[in-house]
Coordinates of C-alpha atoms in Angstrom, one line a residue:
M184 CA -5.1 -39.0 -98.3
N185 CA -3.7 -35.9 -100.4
R186 CA -6.1 -33.4 -101.3
E187 CA -6.8 -34.3 -104.8
E188 CA -8.2 -37.7 -103.5
L189 CA -10.0 -36.2 -100.8
L190 CA -12.2 -33.7 -103.2
Q191 CA -12.7 -36.4 -105.7
K192 CA -14.5 -38.7 -102.7
L193 CA -16.2 -35.3 -101.5
E194 CA -17.3 -34.8 -104.9
E195 CA -18.8 -37.9 -105.1
K196 CA -20.6 -37.4 -101.3
I197 CA -21.8 -34.1 -102.8
R198 CA -23.6 -35.5 -105.7
F199 CA -24.8 -38.0 -104.2
I200 CA -26.7 -35.6 -101.2
Y201 CA -27.9 -33.1 -104.1
G202 CA -28.9 -35.4 -106.9
S203 CA -30.3 -33.4 -109.9
D204 CA -29.6 -30.2 -107.6
Y205 CA -25.9 -30.5 -108.0
K206 CA -24.1 -27.6 -109.3
P207 CA -19.8 -28.0 -110.4
E208 CA -19.7 -24.8 -108.1
Y209 CA -20.2 -26.5 -105.0
L210 CA -17.2 -27.9 -105.2
E211 CA -15.6 -24.8 -106.3
Q212 CA -17.1 -24.1 -102.3
I213 CA -15.7 -26.6 -100.8
E214 CA -11.8 -25.8 -102.1
A215 CA -12.3 -22.6 -101.0
L216 CA -13.0 -23.8 -97.5
F217 CA -10.2 -25.8 -97.2
E218 CA -7.9 -22.9 -99.0
K219 CA -9.0 -20.8 -95.6
W220 CA -8.3 -23.7 -93.2
E221 CA -4.9 -25.3 -94.9
G222 CA -3.3 -22.3 -93.7
Q223 CA -3.5 -23.0 -89.9
D224 CA -1.6 -24.5 -87.3
W225 CA -3.2 -28.6 -87.2
T226 CA -2.0 -31.4 -84.7
E227 CA -3.2 -35.1 -85.1
A228 CA -5.6 -36.0 -82.2
E229 CA -5.1 -38.4 -79.6
K230 CA -7.0 -42.0 -80.5
P231 CA -9.2 -43.1 -77.4
S232 CA -7.8 -46.0 -75.4
E233 CA -8.3 -47.7 -71.8
E234 CA -7.2 -44.7 -70.4
T235 CA -9.8 -42.7 -72.0
V236 CA -12.3 -41.7 -69.9
Y237 CA -15.2 -38.7 -70.5
L238 CA -17.1 -36.6 -67.8
I239 CA -20.4 -34.9 -69.1
T240 CA -20.8 -31.3 -68.1
Y241 CA -22.5 -28.0 -68.6
G242 CA -19.3 -25.0 -68.8
D243 CA -21.1 -23.8 -65.8
S244 CA -22.4 -26.7 -64.0
I245 CA -19.7 -25.6 -61.2
Y246 CA -19.4 -22.3 -60.3
E247 CA -17.6 -19.6 -58.2
D248 CA -19.2 -16.3 -57.9
G249 CA -17.6 -13.5 -59.6
K250 CA -15.4 -16.0 -62.1
P251 CA -15.8 -17.1 -65.4
T252 CA -17.3 -21.1 -65.3
L253 CA -15.2 -22.0 -67.3
E254 CA -12.0 -20.6 -65.5
T255 CA -13.9 -22.1 -62.4
L256 CA -14.9 -25.5 -64.0
H257 CA -11.1 -26.1 -65.3
G258 CA -9.4 -25.2 -62.1
F259 CA -11.8 -27.6 -60.2
L260 CA -10.9 -30.5 -62.7
K261 CA -7.3 -29.9 -62.5
E262 CA -7.2 -30.3 -58.8
K263 CA -10.0 -33.3 -58.3
A264 CA -10.1 -35.3 -61.2
K265 CA -7.2 -34.9 -62.9
R266 CA -6.2 -39.0 -62.7
I267 CA -9.8 -40.3 -64.1
I268 CA -10.9 -38.4 -66.5
S269 CA -9.3 -37.8 -69.6
D270 CA -11.8 -36.0 -71.8
V271 CA -14.7 -33.4 -70.5
H272 CA -17.8 -33.0 -72.4
L273 CA -18.8 -29.5 -72.5
L274 CA -22.6 -29.3 -73.3
P275 CA -23.2 -26.2 -75.4
M276 CA -21.2 -23.5 -74.6
F277 CA -22.7 -20.6 -76.6
P278 CA -24.8 -18.1 -76.4
Y279 CA -28.2 -19.3 -76.4
T280 CA -31.9 -18.5 -75.5
S281 CA -33.6 -21.6 -74.4
D282 CA -33.3 -25.5 -73.5
D283 CA -30.3 -25.1 -71.7
G284 CA -27.7 -24.0 -74.5
F285 CA -29.8 -26.1 -77.0
S286 CA -31.2 -22.9 -78.9
V287 CA -27.9 -21.2 -80.1
T288 CA -27.4 -18.0 -81.2
D289 CA -24.2 -17.6 -82.4
Y290 CA -22.0 -21.0 -83.2
R291 CA -18.7 -19.4 -83.5
E292 CA -18.9 -17.4 -79.5
I293 CA -18.5 -18.7 -76.3
N294 CA -21.3 -17.6 -73.7
P295 CA -19.9 -14.6 -72.0
K296 CA -21.2 -15.7 -68.8
L297 CA -19.5 -19.1 -69.3
G298 CA -16.1 -17.3 -70.4
D299 CA -14.1 -16.9 -73.6
W300 CA -12.3 -19.2 -76.3
S301 CA -9.3 -18.2 -73.9
E302 CA -10.7 -20.6 -71.5
I303 CA -11.4 -23.4 -73.8
E304 CA -7.8 -23.1 -75.1
G305 CA -6.4 -23.5 -71.4
M306 CA -8.5 -26.6 -70.8
S307 CA -7.4 -28.2 -73.9
K308 CA -4.1 -28.1 -72.2
D309 CA -5.0 -30.6 -69.4
F310 CA -8.0 -32.0 -71.3
R311 CA -9.1 -33.3 -74.1
L312 CA -12.5 -31.8 -75.0
M313 CA -15.7 -32.5 -77.1
F314 CA -18.0 -29.6 -78.1
D315 CA -21.4 -30.2 -79.1
F316 CA -22.1 -29.2 -82.6
V317 CA -25.8 -28.6 -82.4
A318 CA -26.0 -28.4 -86.4
N319 CA -29.7 -29.8 -86.9
H320 CA -31.6 -26.1 -85.9
I321 CA -30.8 -23.0 -84.3
S322 CA -32.8 -20.1 -82.3
Q323 CA -35.2 -17.9 -83.7
S324 CA -33.2 -14.8 -82.0
S325 CA -29.9 -15.8 -84.3
D326 CA -28.6 -14.0 -87.1
W327 CA -29.2 -16.5 -89.4
F328 CA -33.0 -16.8 -88.6
Q329 CA -33.3 -12.8 -87.9
G330 CA -32.0 -12.6 -91.4
Y331 CA -34.4 -15.2 -92.9
L332 CA -37.1 -12.9 -91.6
Q333 CA -36.2 -9.9 -92.3
E334 CA -35.3 -11.1 -95.8
D335 CA -31.8 -10.9 -96.1
P336 CA -31.0 -12.7 -99.6
K337 CA -27.9 -14.0 -98.0
Y338 CA -30.3 -16.3 -95.9
K339 CA -33.8 -16.1 -97.5
E340 CA -32.8 -20.4 -98.0
Y341 CA -31.6 -21.0 -94.5
F342 CA -34.8 -22.8 -93.1
V343 CA -37.2 -25.1 -94.3
P344 CA -41.1 -23.0 -94.6
H345 CA -44.4 -24.6 -94.6
D346 CA -45.2 -26.3 -97.9
P347 CA -48.9 -27.6 -98.8
E348 CA -47.0 -29.9 -101.5
F349 CA -44.5 -31.4 -99.0
D350 CA -46.0 -34.8 -97.2
A351 CA -44.9 -34.3 -93.5
S352 CA -47.2 -37.3 -92.4
Q353 CA -44.8 -39.4 -91.5
V354 CA -42.8 -37.6 -89.8
V355 CA -41.2 -38.8 -86.7
R356 CA -41.6 -36.5 -83.4
P357 CA -39.6 -36.3 -80.7
R358 CA -41.9 -33.7 -78.9
T359 CA -45.3 -32.9 -78.2
S360 CA -45.3 -29.5 -80.1
P361 CA -46.7 -28.6 -83.8
L362 CA -44.0 -29.1 -86.6
F363 CA -44.2 -25.8 -88.1
H364 CA -44.7 -22.7 -86.1
E365 CA -45.5 -18.9 -87.4
Y366 CA -42.9 -15.7 -87.0
E367 CA -43.6 -12.0 -87.5
G368 CA -41.6 -11.2 -90.7
K369 CA -40.2 -8.2 -92.6
N370 CA -43.3 -8.6 -95.3
G371 CA -45.7 -10.5 -92.7
T372 CA -45.9 -13.8 -91.2
K373 CA -43.3 -16.6 -92.3
T374 CA -43.2 -20.3 -91.3
A375 CA -40.3 -22.5 -90.2
W376 CA -39.7 -26.2 -89.8
T377 CA -39.2 -26.8 -85.8
T378 CA -38.2 -30.4 -84.9
F379 CA -38.1 -29.6 -80.9
S380 CA -40.0 -26.1 -80.3
K381 CA -40.5 -22.6 -82.0
D382 CA -37.1 -21.3 -80.4
Q383 CA -35.3 -24.0 -82.3
V384 CA -35.1 -23.3 -85.7
D385 CA -33.9 -26.6 -88.2
V386 CA -31.8 -25.2 -90.7
N387 CA -31.5 -26.2 -94.2
V388 CA -28.9 -28.2 -95.7
A389 CA -30.7 -28.9 -99.0
Y390 CA -29.2 -25.6 -99.1
F391 CA -25.5 -25.8 -99.7
P392 CA -24.4 -22.6 -98.5
V393 CA -25.9 -24.0 -95.3
L394 CA -24.0 -27.0 -95.7
V395 CA -21.3 -25.0 -96.2
D396 CA -21.5 -22.9 -93.4
L397 CA -21.9 -25.8 -90.9
T398 CA -18.6 -27.3 -92.4
D399 CA -16.9 -24.4 -91.6
I400 CA -17.9 -24.2 -88.1
L401 CA -17.1 -28.2 -87.8
L402 CA -13.1 -27.1 -88.7
M403 CA -13.5 -24.3 -86.2
Y404 CA -14.3 -26.6 -83.5
A405 CA -11.5 -28.8 -84.5
H406 CA -9.1 -26.5 -85.0
R407 CA -9.8 -24.6 -81.7
G408 CA -9.4 -27.5 -79.2
G409 CA -12.4 -30.0 -80.2
T410 CA -11.0 -33.4 -80.4
S411 CA -14.6 -35.0 -80.3
I412 CA -17.7 -33.1 -82.0
R413 CA -21.1 -34.1 -80.8
L414 CA -23.5 -34.1 -83.5
D415 CA -26.3 -33.1 -81.6
A416 CA -29.8 -34.9 -83.2
I417 CA -28.4 -35.1 -86.1
G418 CA -30.7 -37.7 -87.2
F419 CA -33.2 -35.2 -88.6
L420 CA -30.8 -33.0 -90.9
W421 CA -32.2 -33.9 -94.1
K422 CA -35.7 -33.5 -94.7
E423 CA -37.9 -35.3 -97.9
S424 CA -41.6 -35.2 -98.4
G425 CA -42.9 -38.4 -97.9
T426 CA -40.5 -39.9 -95.7
S427 CA -39.9 -39.8 -91.8
C428 CA -37.0 -37.7 -92.6
I429 CA -34.7 -39.2 -90.1
H430 CA -32.1 -41.2 -90.6
L431 CA -32.4 -40.0 -94.3
P432 CA -29.2 -41.3 -96.6
Q433 CA -28.8 -37.8 -97.4
T434 CA -27.6 -37.3 -93.3
H435 CA -25.9 -40.5 -93.8
A436 CA -23.7 -39.0 -96.2
I437 CA -22.8 -35.6 -94.7
I438 CA -21.7 -37.4 -92.0
Q439 CA -19.7 -39.4 -94.1
M440 CA -17.9 -36.1 -95.8
W441 CA -17.6 -34.5 -92.5
N442 CA -15.6 -37.7 -91.5
L443 CA -13.3 -37.1 -94.4
I444 CA -12.4 -33.6 -93.7
L445 CA -11.7 -34.2 -90.6
E446 CA -9.4 -37.0 -90.9
Y447 CA -7.6 -34.8 -93.5
F448 CA -7.2 -31.7 -91.5
K449 CA -6.9 -33.0 -87.8
P450 CA -6.9 -37.3 -87.6
N451 CA -8.8 -39.6 -84.5
T452 CA -10.6 -36.6 -84.1
Q453 CA -13.9 -38.4 -82.7
I454 CA -17.2 -37.8 -84.4
I455 CA -20.1 -38.7 -81.8
T456 CA -23.5 -39.2 -83.3
E457 CA -26.5 -38.4 -80.8
T458 CA -29.5 -40.0 -81.8
N459 CA -32.0 -41.0 -79.3
V460 CA -33.9 -43.3 -81.1
P461 CA -34.5 -48.0 -81.4
H462 CA -30.8 -49.4 -81.4
K463 CA -31.0 -50.4 -84.9
E464 CA -31.3 -47.2 -85.9
N465 CA -29.0 -45.6 -83.5
I466 CA -25.9 -48.0 -85.0
S467 CA -26.6 -47.3 -88.4
Y468 CA -24.5 -44.2 -88.0
F469 CA -21.4 -46.7 -87.7
G470 CA -21.7 -47.1 -91.1
D471 CA -19.5 -49.4 -92.3
G472 CA -17.4 -49.0 -89.2
E473 CA -15.0 -47.1 -90.8
K474 CA -16.3 -43.9 -92.5
E475 CA -19.1 -42.9 -90.7
A476 CA -19.3 -42.1 -87.1
N477 CA -16.4 -42.8 -84.7
M478 CA -18.6 -43.3 -81.8
V479 CA -22.3 -44.1 -81.2
Y480 CA -24.5 -43.4 -78.6
Q481 CA -25.2 -46.5 -76.7
F482 CA -29.0 -45.2 -75.7
S483 CA -30.0 -48.6 -74.9
L484 CA -27.6 -49.0 -72.1
P485 CA -28.9 -46.6 -69.2
P486 CA -32.6 -48.3 -69.4
L487 CA -31.2 -51.7 -69.5
V488 CA -28.9 -51.6 -66.8
L489 CA -32.1 -49.7 -64.5
H490 CA -34.0 -52.8 -65.7
A491 CA -31.8 -55.4 -64.3
L492 CA -30.3 -53.7 -61.6
T493 CA -34.6 -53.3 -60.4
T494 CA -35.6 -56.5 -61.2
H495 CA -32.6 -58.5 -60.2
N496 CA -32.2 -60.2 -63.1
G497 CA -29.6 -59.5 -66.0
K498 CA -31.4 -61.8 -68.8
T499 CA -32.7 -58.8 -71.1
L500 CA -29.6 -57.0 -70.3
T501 CA -27.1 -60.4 -71.3
E502 CA -28.8 -61.0 -74.4
W503 CA -28.9 -57.5 -75.9
A504 CA -24.7 -57.3 -74.9
K505 CA -24.6 -60.3 -77.0
T506 CA -25.2 -58.3 -80.0
I507 CA -23.0 -55.9 -79.0
G508 CA -19.5 -56.4 -80.5
K509 CA -16.3 -55.0 -81.7
V510 CA -17.0 -52.7 -84.7
S511 CA -13.7 -52.2 -85.8
D512 CA -10.4 -50.5 -85.1
K513 CA -11.4 -46.8 -85.8
A514 CA -15.0 -47.0 -84.5
T515 CA -16.7 -47.7 -81.2
Y516 CA -19.8 -47.1 -78.6
F517 CA -20.2 -44.0 -76.3
N518 CA -21.2 -45.3 -73.5
F519 CA -23.1 -44.1 -70.4
L520 CA -25.9 -44.1 -68.1
A521 CA -26.7 -40.5 -67.0
S522 CA -26.7 -37.3 -68.8
H523 CA -27.9 -33.8 -69.4
D524 CA -31.0 -35.5 -70.9
G525 CA -33.5 -38.2 -69.2
I526 CA -33.3 -41.9 -69.8
G527 CA -34.2 -42.5 -73.4
M528 CA -36.9 -44.9 -73.6
R529 CA -37.1 -44.9 -77.8
P530 CA -33.9 -47.4 -77.5
T531 CA -35.7 -49.9 -75.5
E532 CA -37.7 -50.6 -78.1
G533 CA -38.2 -54.2 -79.6
I534 CA -35.9 -55.1 -76.2
L535 CA -38.4 -54.3 -73.2
S536 CA -42.0 -55.3 -73.2
E537 CA -44.6 -52.4 -72.6
D538 CA -45.2 -54.0 -69.4
E539 CA -41.8 -53.7 -68.7
K540 CA -41.5 -50.5 -70.0
Q541 CA -44.4 -49.2 -67.9
M542 CA -43.1 -50.8 -64.8
L543 CA -39.7 -48.3 -65.2
V544 CA -42.1 -45.3 -65.9
D545 CA -44.0 -46.3 -62.2
K546 CA -41.0 -46.7 -60.2
V547 CA -39.3 -43.5 -61.3
Q548 CA -42.5 -41.4 -60.8
E549 CA -42.6 -42.9 -57.3
N550 CA -38.7 -42.3 -56.8
G551 CA -39.8 -38.2 -57.4
G552 CA -38.8 -38.1 -61.1
K553 CA -41.0 -37.2 -63.9
V554 CA -42.2 -38.5 -67.6
S555 CA -41.6 -36.8 -71.1
Y556 CA -43.8 -37.7 -74.1
K557 CA -43.4 -37.8 -77.9
S558 CA -45.7 -37.3 -80.5
N559 CA -46.6 -40.6 -83.1
P560 CA -47.3 -39.9 -86.6
D561 CA -51.2 -41.1 -85.8
G562 CA -51.7 -38.3 -83.2
T563 CA -51.0 -40.9 -80.0
Q564 CA -48.6 -40.3 -77.7
S565 CA -45.9 -42.1 -76.3
V566 CA -43.4 -42.1 -73.7
Y567 CA -39.9 -40.4 -74.6
E568 CA -37.9 -40.3 -71.9
L569 CA -37.7 -40.7 -68.3
N570 CA -36.5 -37.6 -66.4
I571 CA -34.7 -38.5 -62.9
N572 CA -31.2 -38.5 -61.4
Y573 CA -30.0 -42.0 -62.3
A574 CA -29.2 -42.9 -58.7
D575 CA -32.1 -42.1 -57.6
A576 CA -33.7 -43.9 -60.7
L577 CA -32.0 -47.0 -59.4
V578 CA -33.3 -47.4 -55.4
N579 CA -35.7 -50.0 -55.0
K580 CA -38.0 -48.1 -52.0
D581 CA -38.6 -51.6 -50.4
E582 CA -34.9 -53.7 -50.5
D583 CA -32.5 -50.6 -51.2
V584 CA -33.1 -49.1 -47.6
S585 CA -29.6 -48.0 -46.3
E586 CA -28.0 -45.1 -47.9
E587 CA -24.4 -48.0 -47.8
Q588 CA -26.8 -50.4 -50.1
Q589 CA -27.9 -47.1 -52.4
I590 CA -24.2 -46.5 -53.0
Q591 CA -23.7 -49.9 -54.0
K592 CA -25.9 -50.4 -56.3
T593 CA -25.0 -47.0 -57.9
L594 CA -21.7 -48.2 -58.4
A595 CA -22.9 -51.7 -59.7
A596 CA -24.5 -49.6 -62.3
H597 CA -21.7 -47.8 -62.9
S598 CA -19.0 -51.2 -63.1
I599 CA -21.4 -52.3 -66.1
L600 CA -20.5 -49.3 -67.8
L601 CA -16.5 -49.2 -67.3
S602 CA -16.6 -52.9 -68.3
V603 CA -18.8 -53.0 -71.5
I604 CA -16.9 -52.5 -75.2
G605 CA -16.7 -49.0 -75.8
V606 CA -15.5 -45.5 -74.2
P607 CA -17.0 -44.8 -70.8
A608 CA -18.9 -41.4 -69.9
I609 CA -20.0 -40.1 -66.4
Y610 CA -21.9 -37.3 -66.0
Y611 CA -21.1 -35.1 -63.7
H612 CA -24.0 -35.6 -61.0
S613 CA -22.9 -39.4 -61.3
L614 CA -19.5 -39.0 -60.5
F615 CA -20.8 -36.8 -57.7
G616 CA -23.1 -38.1 -55.5
S617 CA -25.7 -36.3 -56.4
R618 CA -29.7 -36.5 -56.0
N619 CA -32.6 -35.4 -58.0
D620 CA -33.2 -31.2 -57.6
Y621 CA -36.2 -30.7 -56.6
E622 CA -35.9 -27.1 -56.2
G623 CA -34.4 -26.5 -59.8
L624 CA -37.2 -28.6 -61.3
E625 CA -40.2 -26.5 -59.1
A626 CA -39.0 -23.1 -60.2
S627 CA -38.6 -24.0 -64.0
G628 CA -41.3 -26.8 -64.5
I629 CA -38.9 -27.9 -66.9
N630 CA -38.4 -31.9 -66.4
R631 CA -35.0 -32.1 -67.2
R632 CA -34.0 -29.8 -64.6
I633 CA -34.6 -32.4 -61.9
N634 CA -31.0 -33.5 -63.2
R635 CA -29.1 -30.2 -64.1
E636 CA -28.7 -28.8 -60.9
K637 CA -25.2 -25.9 -60.7
L638 CA -23.0 -26.6 -58.1
E639 CA -21.0 -24.1 -56.0
V640 CA -17.7 -25.0 -56.1
T641 CA -16.5 -24.6 -52.5
Q642 CA -19.4 -26.3 -50.9
L643 CA -19.0 -29.3 -53.4
K644 CA -15.1 -29.6 -52.5
E645 CA -16.5 -29.7 -48.7
E646 CA -19.1 -32.3 -49.6
L647 CA -16.7 -34.0 -51.4
E648 CA -14.6 -34.6 -48.0
T649 CA -17.4 -34.2 -45.5
S650 CA -20.5 -35.7 -47.2
P651 CA -20.7 -39.8 -46.7
R652 CA -22.6 -40.4 -50.0
R653 CA -19.9 -37.5 -52.0
A654 CA -17.2 -38.8 -50.7
Q655 CA -17.9 -43.0 -51.0
I656 CA -19.4 -42.3 -54.7
F657 CA -16.5 -40.4 -55.6
N658 CA -13.5 -41.8 -54.1
R659 CA -14.8 -45.5 -55.0
M660 CA -15.3 -44.7 -58.7
S661 CA -12.2 -43.1 -58.7
E662 CA -10.4 -46.0 -57.5
M663 CA -12.4 -48.0 -60.2
I664 CA -11.2 -46.0 -62.8
Q665 CA -7.7 -45.9 -62.1
V666 CA -7.5 -49.9 -62.2
R667 CA -9.5 -49.7 -65.3
K668 CA -7.1 -47.7 -66.9
K669 CA -3.9 -50.1 -66.2
E670 CA -5.8 -52.7 -68.5
K671 CA -5.7 -52.8 -72.3
A672 CA -8.8 -55.7 -72.3
F673 CA -10.6 -52.7 -71.3
S674 CA -9.4 -50.6 -75.0
P675 CA -12.8 -49.2 -76.6
Y676 CA -11.3 -52.0 -79.6
A677 CA -10.9 -54.9 -77.5
E678 CA -13.1 -57.9 -78.0
Q679 CA -16.4 -58.6 -75.5
E680 CA -17.5 -62.0 -74.7
V681 CA -20.8 -62.1 -73.0
L682 CA -21.3 -64.9 -70.1
D683 CA -24.2 -66.9 -69.2
L684 CA -23.5 -67.3 -65.2
G685 CA -27.0 -67.0 -64.1
E686 CA -29.7 -64.3 -64.3
E687 CA -28.6 -62.9 -61.0
V688 CA -25.8 -61.5 -62.7
F689 CA -24.6 -59.8 -65.4
A690 CA -20.8 -61.3 -66.7
L691 CA -18.3 -60.5 -69.7
K692 CA -14.9 -61.8 -70.5
R693 CA -13.1 -58.9 -72.3
T694 CA -9.7 -59.4 -74.6
G695 CA -7.1 -56.9 -75.6
E696 CA -3.7 -57.6 -76.6
G697 CA -3.5 -60.8 -75.0
D698 CA -4.6 -59.7 -71.4
S699 CA -7.8 -60.9 -70.3
V700 CA -9.9 -59.6 -67.8
Y701 CA -13.6 -61.6 -66.2
F702 CA -16.3 -59.1 -65.2
V703 CA -19.1 -60.0 -62.6
V704 CA -22.0 -58.2 -61.3
N705 CA -24.6 -59.3 -58.8
L706 CA -28.0 -58.0 -59.3
A707 CA -29.9 -58.8 -56.8
S708 CA -30.3 -57.1 -53.2
Q709 CA -29.2 -60.6 -51.6
E710 CA -25.6 -62.5 -51.6
T711 CA -25.5 -64.9 -54.4
T712 CA -22.5 -68.0 -55.6
V713 CA -21.9 -68.0 -59.5
D714 CA -19.1 -70.4 -60.6
A715 CA -17.1 -68.0 -62.6
G716 CA -15.4 -70.8 -64.3
V717 CA -12.2 -68.8 -63.7
R718 CA -9.0 -68.3 -61.9
G719 CA -6.9 -65.3 -61.1
T720 CA -7.2 -62.1 -59.1
D721 CA -9.5 -59.3 -58.5
L722 CA -8.2 -56.3 -59.8
L723 CA -10.3 -54.2 -57.1
S724 CA -10.0 -55.9 -54.2
G725 CA -6.6 -57.8 -54.7
E726 CA -8.3 -61.4 -53.4
T727 CA -7.2 -64.5 -55.5
V728 CA -10.6 -65.9 -56.8
D729 CA -10.5 -70.1 -57.9
G730 CA -13.7 -70.3 -59.5
N731 CA -16.6 -70.0 -57.6
L732 CA -17.5 -66.6 -55.9
K733 CA -19.3 -65.4 -53.2
L734 CA -20.8 -62.2 -54.1
G735 CA -22.6 -59.5 -51.9
P736 CA -25.5 -57.1 -52.5
Y737 CA -24.6 -55.5 -55.7
E738 CA -21.0 -56.5 -55.8
F739 CA -19.0 -56.6 -58.6
V740 CA -15.7 -58.1 -59.6
W741 CA -12.6 -58.0 -62.4
I742 CA -10.6 -61.3 -62.5
K743 CA -7.6 -60.9 -64.4
E744 CA -6.5 -64.7 -65.0

């Protein structure tokens, strides 16, 4: 697509977004932005493949006293994980004031504790990088919001003040905090829309210069090494009176606009939407499968895998998986089990019953975890997420009594992650075999800190050698990934067929470029036998399979015909 064609398509998008408020100078501002970035050197990104595996981590998750943490993280990953990790998702690496990075004060600078842009450039030479773009909101301490409070003309309309004429009665909330907060301004009290907290103030993209600023930041991230851009909480971006103010058509159009721009400047850059909502709403960000998100977070996977391995029954997981298929040759799923946040429960709506959800809540609390809630439009509260280390969430205390069985169960969960259609993303605590961080939870009083412990690099290296738990999980997961990377059937865009081999197992057939791999995992804590109906070789053990499979507790196979 040439520049003229692109500008024509962007004009269509901007006219749709702003409707009767559209002004001809809007396109002129986009053209000026293009002139700024067209003079820079750009290189095409690499399209995801079966070799793509993301690691989810903070820039300071692995640290060494006296060194920028990004330098330490880079060195550690280069030494220990270069053969298995292709992409590193760096959770917000910018200066911030709260929420462990998700209340950014300056989108364009690196948090000095982590290092600077030179560390990012260095890491990008060994790994593809995923940057976190917290586009929906910014810190109350940011220059943008301080300018708003001080009546700076530039920032006068950068935020959304309370308006008694605006009907917010249907607004979907992910938190129990007030929707609007008050702040002391230059000329008295000012108000602003706050989806998440008082310190995280929503920006006003209905004011076009805000969208221009955000687009400029997006291009800067792509130019400075971001081959994937995660759009945090993007569903809340556009506000409109009398609506839910989530997933509005204007939000979708903005993502489509950004897709067009990135494809022009840096083809194959992955736009990844993060919307912790029911499954049908979540996958709406694929659009037509070609022109919106390149990947969508597969939020239903973590709770459904937990449910299947807790109940030893794969019926619900299997039926849900039958609705998941190839999106297109440009779009696929961003699969994960654990992350810096909790296990989202909204994505189970319409899939798990209330009793089944409550069973998971009770189990997580029994296993030392916490529960976070959200406010509903009718004034009630409901479970939003389960805060716990995923490996600890998996344990059934009355039957998973040995560490060996707990480790095998963790690997079984990740065998599903590595087998389903899409790109796998592994949280650093999962890869390194961590447990609940009660010290961090108690010291902070923040539920999510139970799974955000920072690891000292020398101690971690030692424990990966000497701790049976850390060593077994890391080494065996590494072996699984190395096997997976060789198989075209595990391409993010390869076909997937869900197999019905009995409720005690979960099974798939993946097919790509003429090769097929059959995946079967025993969900039970007891041995089971199934008729796989396939002859071939188990890629993990090298053993020959001839129809019948005898699987030990939580054992899994990848059978290639």
